[in-house]
């Protein structure tokens, strides 16, 4: 009996709550009239950032395209004169993108990042296919510090062999002295 | 046969099997870096640790170093072993750079896999990392020594397995360095394998550098068609082009490796100049328009001059399907069929070889490695079929004695005895070897036909003393051998040699040896071209037919006579006389450019196909991608074009057999699925040797050998004594040999830009005696007066070749086609020193 | 003959009127539901199409009419196409016996404000609500999809189970009214609505009616988060619209039935009888929406337990008590 009473009370309190809601002003933010400032980590339009020295961060390692669940990223890697690996072309099909942010998570160089700018609807679907020049920006995005080539062991304009973070001088192969 | 237990599963293995192999047989992959089935064990990396629980040996042990023994109980998952392996991974990673994103190995890197599966996700070591300077190793392999984990696979492969010395271990201890003493192109023609065997990214493939990751690639089992061996490859497609080719393991053919010509020869399929539209009279038209024009033209010529005025020529690089369809429609329509072997007498030799290769005699490339005596006759393994040289080296490493009887300068990565003889004398030398190989008493006992054959063999007196002396150690080795193999080429020797090699192998079998025979043929599908072609057929006859007006129309199917026909001027004149020249090809060859009607065909990467290698093994290649203009080309280097469309640009090329089938729809249904099932039936109708093959869709991984039996009575060709005597004439003229080199003479591989740097500078090679008599020194430029003009070439003087012979590579950079047909002898006064631009040497 | 034609025309007019009101009401009931539900959840609800979103039902109708009508390849085509009609049809047909006013006298003719006064009206309603099961079960089965099938089976089981409670809840009403005709039942409530004497019956009927119309908390056959959209997962366009329409017509029918059986039907002071009926229907509908906005969906075992172990025994006891009281 007590349980029954409790159930009735529980039901009643539920109905009371919804009834009270009926008289409260709605909390809906009406979008085109009011645009809410979004957190910096919210996920929308993708950009390719540059390192603090102004060079492209993307090394076209194909990890973002591999992790992309909808296969909307494609690219072709190539090598520059000074030993950098970079993207010859880089294409994101935003018509297909689901803004899951996996690409950003997979990126080993902090190159690919998502921005809060979500208002990029287009009537022509081809306008949603972004090429590298559309994606590349002139800032570091959320990661202000990282420069991959200062840590990677490969010789580039950023540093020769042995000149990177925590590296010894190259081994002299013509001497057996320790 | 020890019986052991690995992870609670019992297995019985052959004695001498390592624990790591035994585990593999159970399907347990023990981690490994240094161990490789082809290279064996060295115990360098320590990552294959397992724990032995029972048996004489106990505790954590390296599974690649211990033989499986009776009563062993092995645990690969024991806590102690797992912990040990985890630590090994961590210490191997101490110095490994943080560059996986820019490393091409990433994605199929053994070290990466093991690091991830070993759970070593965070680097604990915060000290400084060892670094190395990298070296330039040529256009094929990129060096990045920082990544090295010192497994020694590269130096073991390069030095022990291949026998080249210019890459190996330098320095010591933790600073061990793998490279050359100085930067430079690697000597070996097997360098591409370094990128396959390196467990991490020290050696990466340069032509496919940064083209994609393994997971993006469309990889499919394919075949190498750059020589007759039919090595197994994995073709890799990406963005509508073939970007890479790797070795595919094959038990019967190539084992784990392939040569650089096969690995990097694929660029013809992506070449910018590759024709992708049909052409009629030089104008690009649609495929169907060209086909209709062709049909009309053929009908008209057939009506006017009879079907015999139409000749179709197949080639040894066409697939078996194409050859079969061409043969069939040719026969049904009454067209003349030619096989398209260009050099003088080659067709005859190929047909003879194909006819004489019996299942009882034939050995595969891998079986060759088990021989204990190998005589290579009239073949230059490293230049004609590089993987043969590698197989020979493996036989040599196991103790086989190897001799090469060939006029050319032969270089092989192992010690062998080279008997340099002029081509005409090879059969004589071979006859002498054959006479010396068995005991005469044993022959008497066997009776005819063996004794008849033996009696007809030449006696030692017919040969000069120096040659006899050179042959006698071979005879000694041969007598003591149990498993001799005769490797016989078809490029330079006379046809007699081809037959004699088979007869000799039969003789050796008759006296109780497990003898084998291994022919080298001139092309990927030369075996089936040999079977399907007319015994009387030579390409020269086709040219004669055109010249005398009996052939009005010529259809070249994946064939470019300008590449191999030795008389370019005559060929050009002949082709100009034709009413109709039709070319079906995937190369923009000289013939294709002259064609009245041109139809583009697809390469084996786009359609797959069947190929019969030199031992009659029918093997299947699968399509790697579906064709079209590579995105790298359609995008003009930038991003792919921004256009909608369901079709693939440049996808017009079709399989040659399909085009042919469409040409005569009432004869052949142009249906791919039906084609697959019917081609086997047609082949069986054409030649009984194809009758026993399994359905092509069910071909085993290693293919199926063509099986044909001959009557025992007709096995020996006793009547070649006359031929032998005939070939003994010597005079003062040179015998000119047009030969193939590893790089620069094979029609398809010359489209590969990366291989151009590996080509030797083409020139004339001659013996020091001959050079001395002509007053030439190494490096001189000579002017050769050939039948069709003068050819200026630098001369190379090499000691290890036969005197009286000059060797000229059929190199893409040489106009050797000025030789004219039939011309193999060149009077000495036709070679003169050309006026040197630097003036006469002191 | 003339009487017959006049009767016929009258019938057609009545039919048209009822059908028009029903369909229009169904459309706007959707709007009401969305609006009301939104306010329960502190939202605005549809407010873009027209003032207060009043054109939303029209926009929805246009959308559903113009959408592609897809039929799954593996579906049993004929049954698939027919099932939505069964649902909509049975729901609409039930209104045939609902009186919406007293008999009018126009030009000396008696015009009963009911489409047809069946003397077994109650049984007719039961029969039709049983038939409605077919629409759900067949739609679910014919789609040849596991979601649909599960939804269809759940729907069939649920509707058959609650049919009993529904029927048993009305037995006391029949006992009180001594008639199966809905007109008579309404007339029997001239003094007081039956809800006063039969609150238990009322509660059981309302609960069972909600279960019959497959509304939250009894929407297991649809159960979006488990079954896609349940029995109508594979439907699109206007065929889905028919299922949708069926549901909202059901809501009105049950509102009307609650009014007829318990709230005195069209009876009420001051306002014209049909308006009273409409008001009562709307009241019941609003309560149903409120319930939807408050209660979570029952689990399947809870649903069955409620039906078989609570409602049916309670209804039986109620019948006995009512019988005993009326005998006394």
Tab-separated table of C-alpha atoms in Angstrom, chain B residues 180-405:
chain	number	residue	atom	x	y	z
B	180	UNK	CA	78.238	1.961	-48.273
B	181	UNK	CA	81.714	3.229	-47.691
B	182	UNK	CA	80.690	6.302	-49.633
B	183	UNK	CA	77.548	7.601	-51.307
B	184	UNK	CA	76.736	6.042	-54.627
B	185	UNK	CA	74.396	3.855	-56.620
B	186	UNK	CA	74.200	0.322	-55.296
B	187	UNK	CA	75.796	-2.316	-57.481
B	188	UNK	CA	73.195	-4.988	-57.050
B	189	UNK	CA	70.174	-5.304	-59.334
B	190	UNK	CA	68.191	-6.645	-56.361
B	191	UNK	CA	68.239	-3.520	-54.196
B	192	UNK	CA	64.500	-2.987	-54.172
B	193	UNK	CA	64.189	-5.953	-51.862
B	194	UNK	CA	65.922	-3.956	-49.143
B	195	UNK	CA	62.741	-1.966	-48.644
B	196	UNK	CA	60.760	-5.196	-48.380
B	197	UNK	CA	63.011	-6.866	-45.831
B	198	UNK	CA	63.912	-3.898	-43.658
B	199	UNK	CA	61.634	-4.262	-40.606
B	200	UNK	CA	61.520	-0.506	-40.206
B	201	UNK	CA	62.077	2.529	-42.410
B	202	UNK	CA	65.830	2.568	-42.964
B	203	UNK	CA	65.469	1.549	-46.582
B	204	UNK	CA	62.334	2.873	-48.207
B	205	UNK	CA	61.171	2.658	-51.749
B	206	UNK	CA	62.203	5.836	-53.558
B	207	UNK	CA	60.019	5.828	-56.691
B	208	UNK	CA	56.884	5.441	-54.562
B	209	UNK	CA	58.141	7.827	-51.908
B	210	UNK	CA	55.227	9.495	-50.100
B	211	UNK	CA	52.710	8.216	-52.638
B	212	UNK	CA	50.461	6.745	-49.971
B	213	UNK	CA	50.115	4.474	-47.026
B	214	UNK	CA	49.635	0.746	-47.173
B	215	UNK	CA	46.002	1.033	-46.108
B	216	UNK	CA	45.222	3.318	-49.041
B	217	UNK	CA	46.820	1.105	-51.636
B	218	UNK	CA	44.884	-1.224	-53.897
B	219	UNK	CA	47.174	-4.212	-53.742
B	220	UNK	CA	46.651	-7.319	-55.750
B	221	UNK	CA	48.637	-10.353	-56.783
B	222	UNK	CA	50.327	-9.724	-60.076
B	223	UNK	CA	53.152	-11.050	-62.206
B	224	UNK	CA	56.348	-9.613	-63.542
B	225	UNK	CA	56.428	-9.583	-67.352
B	226	UNK	CA	59.880	-8.127	-67.826
B	227	UNK	CA	61.518	-11.475	-68.480
B	228	UNK	CA	60.453	-15.062	-68.947
B	229	UNK	CA	60.680	-16.212	-65.313
B	230	UNK	CA	57.225	-14.973	-64.297
B	231	UNK	CA	58.116	-13.832	-60.786
B	232	UNK	CA	55.235	-13.140	-58.471
B	233	UNK	CA	54.651	-9.547	-57.498
B	234	UNK	CA	52.152	-7.455	-55.654
B	235	UNK	CA	51.045	-4.547	-57.765
B	236	UNK	CA	49.954	-1.488	-55.885
B	237	UNK	CA	47.465	0.935	-57.328
B	238	UNK	CA	46.734	4.391	-55.957
B	239	UNK	CA	44.853	7.270	-57.533
B	240	UNK	CA	44.469	5.396	-60.838
B	241	UNK	CA	48.131	4.551	-61.288
B	242	UNK	CA	50.516	1.839	-60.285
B	243	UNK	CA	52.828	3.376	-57.737
B	244	UNK	CA	54.741	0.448	-56.405
B	245	UNK	CA	55.442	-3.185	-56.904
B	246	UNK	CA	56.638	-5.602	-54.259
B	247	UNK	CA	57.819	-9.163	-54.268
B	248	UNK	CA	55.166	-11.771	-53.582
B	249	UNK	CA	56.266	-15.034	-52.062
B	250	UNK	CA	56.152	-17.938	-54.398
B	251	UNK	CA	57.211	-21.411	-53.408
B	252	UNK	CA	57.974	-22.460	-56.967
B	253	UNK	CA	59.262	-19.400	-58.742
B	254	UNK	CA	60.951	-16.467	-57.101
B	255	UNK	CA	60.848	-17.205	-53.393
B	256	UNK	CA	60.709	-13.986	-51.387
B	257	UNK	CA	62.467	-11.584	-53.734
B	258	UNK	CA	62.381	-10.014	-57.184
B	259	UNK	CA	64.868	-8.047	-59.217
B	260	UNK	CA	64.836	-4.298	-59.750
B	261	UNK	CA	63.818	-4.540	-63.392
B	262	UNK	CA	60.709	-6.438	-62.407
B	263	UNK	CA	60.008	-4.284	-59.393
B	264	UNK	CA	60.377	-0.910	-61.066
B	265	UNK	CA	59.516	-1.815	-64.657
B	266	UNK	CA	55.834	-0.963	-64.277
B	267	UNK	CA	55.994	2.750	-65.144
B	268	UNK	CA	54.985	2.135	-68.751
B	269	UNK	CA	51.461	1.609	-67.428
B	270	UNK	CA	51.282	5.170	-66.054
B	271	UNK	CA	53.395	6.827	-68.687
B	272	UNK	CA	52.210	10.222	-69.819
B	273	UNK	CA	52.665	9.282	-73.448
B	274	UNK	CA	50.566	6.180	-73.068
B	275	UNK	CA	47.857	6.287	-75.716
B	276	UNK	CA	44.404	6.186	-74.271
B	277	UNK	CA	42.291	7.115	-77.285
B	278	UNK	CA	41.750	5.187	-80.478
B	279	UNK	CA	43.160	6.770	-83.616
B	280	UNK	CA	42.183	6.473	-87.253
B	281	UNK	CA	44.644	8.009	-89.702
B	282	UNK	CA	46.227	9.939	-86.858
B	283	UNK	CA	42.996	11.521	-85.613
B	284	UNK	CA	41.616	10.614	-82.240
B	285	UNK	CA	38.218	8.986	-82.529
B	286	UNK	CA	35.986	7.025	-80.231
B	287	UNK	CA	36.738	3.419	-79.637
B	288	UNK	CA	33.651	2.223	-81.456
B	289	UNK	CA	34.332	4.400	-84.481
B	290	UNK	CA	37.820	2.987	-84.772
B	291	UNK	CA	36.488	-0.517	-84.398
B	292	UNK	CA	33.899	0.038	-87.127
B	293	UNK	CA	36.539	1.517	-89.415
B	294	UNK	CA	38.774	-1.443	-88.753
B	295	UNK	CA	36.013	-3.931	-89.463
B	296	UNK	CA	35.187	-2.228	-92.738
B	297	UNK	CA	38.812	-2.053	-93.800
B	298	UNK	CA	39.498	-5.682	-93.006
B	299	UNK	CA	36.378	-6.779	-94.852
B	300	UNK	CA	37.393	-4.728	-97.873
B	301	UNK	CA	40.934	-6.113	-98.008
B	302	UNK	CA	39.702	-9.614	-97.384
B	303	UNK	CA	37.269	-9.269	-100.290
B	304	UNK	CA	39.801	-7.730	-102.645
B	305	UNK	CA	42.933	-9.736	-101.905
B	306	UNK	CA	41.657	-12.695	-99.935
B	307	UNK	CA	41.948	-13.306	-96.202
B	308	UNK	CA	45.520	-14.518	-96.663
B	309	UNK	CA	46.545	-10.933	-97.342
B	310	UNK	CA	45.845	-10.103	-93.749
B	311	UNK	CA	48.581	-11.003	-91.275
B	312	UNK	CA	48.258	-10.759	-87.533
B	313	UNK	CA	51.258	-10.770	-85.270
B	314	UNK	CA	51.005	-11.437	-81.571
B	315	UNK	CA	53.790	-10.993	-79.111
B	316	UNK	CA	55.437	-12.524	-76.121
B	317	UNK	CA	54.186	-9.772	-73.835
B	318	UNK	CA	50.518	-10.408	-74.617
B	319	UNK	CA	48.505	-12.434	-72.184
B	320	UNK	CA	47.569	-15.999	-72.962
B	321	UNK	CA	43.979	-14.899	-73.534
B	322	UNK	CA	45.046	-12.443	-76.206
B	323	UNK	CA	47.257	-14.954	-77.936
B	324	UNK	CA	44.492	-17.537	-77.856
B	325	UNK	CA	41.839	-15.230	-79.288
B	326	UNK	CA	44.162	-13.968	-81.986
B	327	UNK	CA	45.099	-17.498	-82.933
B	328	UNK	CA	41.492	-18.585	-83.042
B	329	UNK	CA	40.050	-15.720	-85.040
B	330	UNK	CA	43.046	-15.836	-87.352
B	331	UNK	CA	42.464	-19.491	-88.066
B	332	UNK	CA	38.697	-19.078	-88.497
B	333	UNK	CA	39.022	-16.087	-90.779
B	334	UNK	CA	41.922	-17.483	-92.755
B	335	UNK	CA	44.286	-14.728	-91.701
B	336	UNK	CA	47.969	-15.414	-91.444
B	337	UNK	CA	49.309	-15.728	-87.935
B	338	UNK	CA	52.794	-14.933	-86.784
B	339	UNK	CA	54.249	-15.119	-83.327
B	340	UNK	CA	56.337	-12.009	-83.590
B	341	UNK	CA	59.743	-13.214	-82.486
B	342	UNK	CA	61.997	-10.686	-84.183
B	343	UNK	CA	65.650	-11.752	-84.062
B	344	UNK	CA	66.905	-14.187	-86.618
B	345	UNK	CA	66.175	-17.803	-85.798
B	346	UNK	CA	64.654	-17.014	-82.446
B	347	UNK	CA	61.216	-18.381	-83.241
B	348	UNK	CA	62.732	-21.684	-84.234
B	349	UNK	CA	64.724	-21.897	-81.015
B	350	UNK	CA	61.742	-21.026	-78.839
B	351	UNK	CA	59.589	-23.596	-80.583
B	352	UNK	CA	62.260	-26.192	-80.154
B	353	UNK	CA	62.685	-25.376	-76.487
B	354	UNK	CA	58.942	-25.471	-75.903
B	355	UNK	CA	58.713	-28.795	-77.682
B	356	UNK	CA	61.617	-30.366	-75.830
B	357	UNK	CA	60.734	-29.248	-72.286
B	358	UNK	CA	59.108	-32.340	-70.815
B	359	UNK	CA	57.676	-32.556	-67.326
B	360	UNK	CA	60.291	-35.161	-66.417
B	361	UNK	CA	63.089	-32.767	-67.315
B	362	UNK	CA	61.704	-29.429	-66.283
B	363	UNK	CA	62.818	-27.818	-63.037
B	364	UNK	CA	61.423	-24.696	-61.463
B	365	UNK	CA	63.544	-21.777	-60.394
B	366	UNK	CA	63.376	-22.888	-56.784
B	367	UNK	CA	64.191	-26.477	-57.624
B	368	UNK	CA	67.241	-25.115	-59.391
B	369	UNK	CA	68.535	-23.931	-56.023
B	370	UNK	CA	68.751	-27.565	-54.958
B	371	UNK	CA	71.030	-28.609	-57.831
B	372	UNK	CA	74.609	-29.611	-57.146
B	373	UNK	CA	75.983	-28.927	-60.627
B	374	UNK	CA	74.674	-26.296	-62.975
B	375	UNK	CA	75.882	-25.576	-66.445
B	376	UNK	CA	74.533	-22.408	-67.999
B	377	UNK	CA	74.675	-22.588	-71.775
B	378	UNK	CA	74.263	-19.582	-74.024
B	379	UNK	CA	72.663	-17.473	-71.357
B	380	UNK	CA	73.683	-14.418	-69.391
B	381	UNK	CA	71.589	-14.742	-66.232
B	382	UNK	CA	72.035	-11.313	-64.682
B	383	UNK	CA	71.267	-9.545	-67.950
B	384	UNK	CA	68.548	-11.765	-69.341
B	385	UNK	CA	66.730	-12.911	-66.198
B	386	UNK	CA	68.293	-11.472	-63.058
B	387	UNK	CA	66.375	-13.676	-60.653
B	388	UNK	CA	68.025	-16.697	-62.278
B	389	UNK	CA	71.356	-15.338	-61.097
B	390	UNK	CA	70.007	-15.114	-57.575
B	391	UNK	CA	68.762	-18.697	-57.727
B	392	UNK	CA	72.127	-19.822	-59.075
B	393	UNK	CA	73.817	-18.070	-56.176
B	394	UNK	CA	71.668	-19.953	-53.691
B	395	UNK	CA	72.684	-23.205	-55.366
B	396	UNK	CA	76.304	-22.080	-55.181
B	397	UNK	CA	75.933	-21.263	-51.487
B	398	UNK	CA	74.726	-24.802	-50.944
B	399	UNK	CA	77.831	-26.087	-52.675
B	400	UNK	CA	76.861	-26.533	-56.312
B	401	UNK	CA	79.543	-26.145	-58.971
B	402	UNK	CA	78.440	-23.662	-61.608
B	403	UNK	CA	79.813	-23.211	-65.114
B	404	UNK	CA	78.730	-20.778	-67.785
B	405	UNK	CA	79.415	-21.499	-71.432
